[in-house]
């Protein structure tokens, strides 16, 4: 999902309508296995391991939400 990396990775530059749609529809699995969101009118489910891969993050027990 290259557009998601763009949405989360740009500093100081973003498309407001993308950010609004993403965060308005974001649902985080209580067990932190995945997130569910709508982007450009399409529903997506992004699993934790894939998000880490896209954002080049290492696995951690720390939860930010």
mmCIF file of C-alpha atoms in Angstrom:
data_model
loop_
_atom_site.group_PDB
_atom_site.id
_atom_site.type_symbol
_atom_site.label_atom_id
_atom_site.label_comp_id
_atom_site.label_asym_id
_atom_site.label_seq_id
_atom_site.Cartn_x
_atom_site.Cartn_y
_atom_site.Cartn_z
ATOM 1 C CA UNK A 1 0.000 0.000 0.000
ATOM 2 C CA UNK A 2 2.326 2.755 -1.198
ATOM 3 C CA UNK A 3 -0.250 5.470 -0.517
ATOM 4 C CA UNK A 4 -0.384 4.565 3.181
ATOM 5 C CA UNK A 5 3.379 4.956 3.495
ATOM 6 C CA UNK A 6 3.015 8.370 1.844
ATOM 7 C CA UNK A 7 0.174 9.330 4.177
ATOM 8 C CA UNK A 8 2.127 8.408 7.304
ATOM 9 C CA UNK A 9 5.633 9.178 6.100
ATOM 10 C CA UNK A 10 5.557 12.690 4.690
ATOM 11 C CA UNK A 11 6.681 15.361 7.126
ATOM 12 C CA UNK A 12 5.020 18.726 6.807
ATOM 13 C CA UNK A 13 3.164 17.768 3.638
ATOM 14 C CA UNK A 14 -0.071 15.838 3.495
ATOM 15 C CA UNK A 15 -3.376 15.713 1.682
ATOM 16 C CA UNK A 16 -5.959 16.779 4.253
ATOM 17 C CA UNK A 17 -8.813 14.753 2.754
ATOM 18 C CA UNK A 18 -6.707 11.543 2.913
ATOM 19 C CA UNK A 19 -5.811 12.153 6.544
ATOM 20 C CA UNK A 20 -9.401 12.980 7.464
ATOM 21 C CA UNK A 21 -10.824 9.864 5.771
ATOM 22 C CA UNK A 22 -8.121 7.578 7.232
ATOM 23 C CA UNK A 23 -8.495 8.740 10.833
ATOM 24 C CA UNK A 24 -12.292 9.048 10.680
ATOM 25 C CA UNK A 25 -12.560 5.382 9.719
ATOM 26 C CA UNK A 26 -9.617 3.913 11.693
ATOM 27 C CA UNK A 27 -10.418 0.973 13.962
ATOM 28 C CA UNK A 28 -7.655 -0.787 15.913
ATOM 29 C CA UNK A 29 -8.112 -4.427 16.836
ATOM 30 C CA UNK A 30 -8.165 -4.730 20.663
ATOM 31 C CA UNK A 31 -5.461 -7.413 20.420
ATOM 32 C CA UNK A 32 -3.337 -5.201 18.134
ATOM 33 C CA UNK A 33 -3.307 -7.758 15.331
ATOM 34 C CA UNK A 34 -4.497 -5.319 12.659
ATOM 35 C CA UNK A 35 -6.051 -1.966 11.887
ATOM 36 C CA UNK A 36 -9.091 -1.455 9.698
ATOM 37 C CA UNK A 37 -9.626 1.792 7.776
ATOM 38 C CA UNK A 38 -11.052 3.352 4.633
ATOM 39 C CA UNK A 39 -8.729 5.019 2.172
ATOM 40 C CA UNK A 40 -9.920 6.603 -1.060
ATOM 41 C CA UNK A 41 -13.305 4.977 -0.524
ATOM 42 C CA UNK A 42 -11.964 1.418 -0.196
ATOM 43 C CA UNK A 43 -11.950 -0.633 3.027
ATOM 44 C CA UNK A 44 -8.570 -2.040 4.078
ATOM 45 C CA UNK A 45 -7.305 -4.308 6.818
ATOM 46 C CA UNK A 46 -3.608 -3.925 7.543
ATOM 47 C CA UNK A 47 -1.973 -6.535 9.741
ATOM 48 C CA UNK A 48 0.702 -5.574 12.255
ATOM 49 C CA UNK A 49 3.537 -7.471 10.596
ATOM 50 C CA UNK A 50 2.820 -5.805 7.221
ATOM 51 C CA UNK A 51 2.636 -2.324 8.809
ATOM 52 C CA UNK A 52 6.035 -2.910 10.440
ATOM 53 C CA UNK A 53 7.427 -4.016 7.104
ATOM 54 C CA UNK A 54 6.053 -0.941 5.262
ATOM 55 C CA UNK A 55 7.282 1.504 7.908
ATOM 56 C CA UNK A 56 10.526 -0.416 8.573
ATOM 57 C CA UNK A 57 9.820 -0.803 12.276
ATOM 58 C CA UNK A 58 11.114 -3.528 14.554
ATOM 59 C CA UNK A 59 8.778 -5.536 16.759
ATOM 60 C CA UNK A 60 8.233 -4.069 20.211
ATOM 61 C CA UNK A 61 6.028 -4.762 23.238
ATOM 62 C CA UNK A 62 5.331 -1.013 23.542
ATOM 63 C CA UNK A 63 1.811 -0.005 22.524
ATOM 64 C CA UNK A 64 1.093 3.604 21.622
ATOM 65 C CA UNK A 65 -2.678 3.436 21.959
#
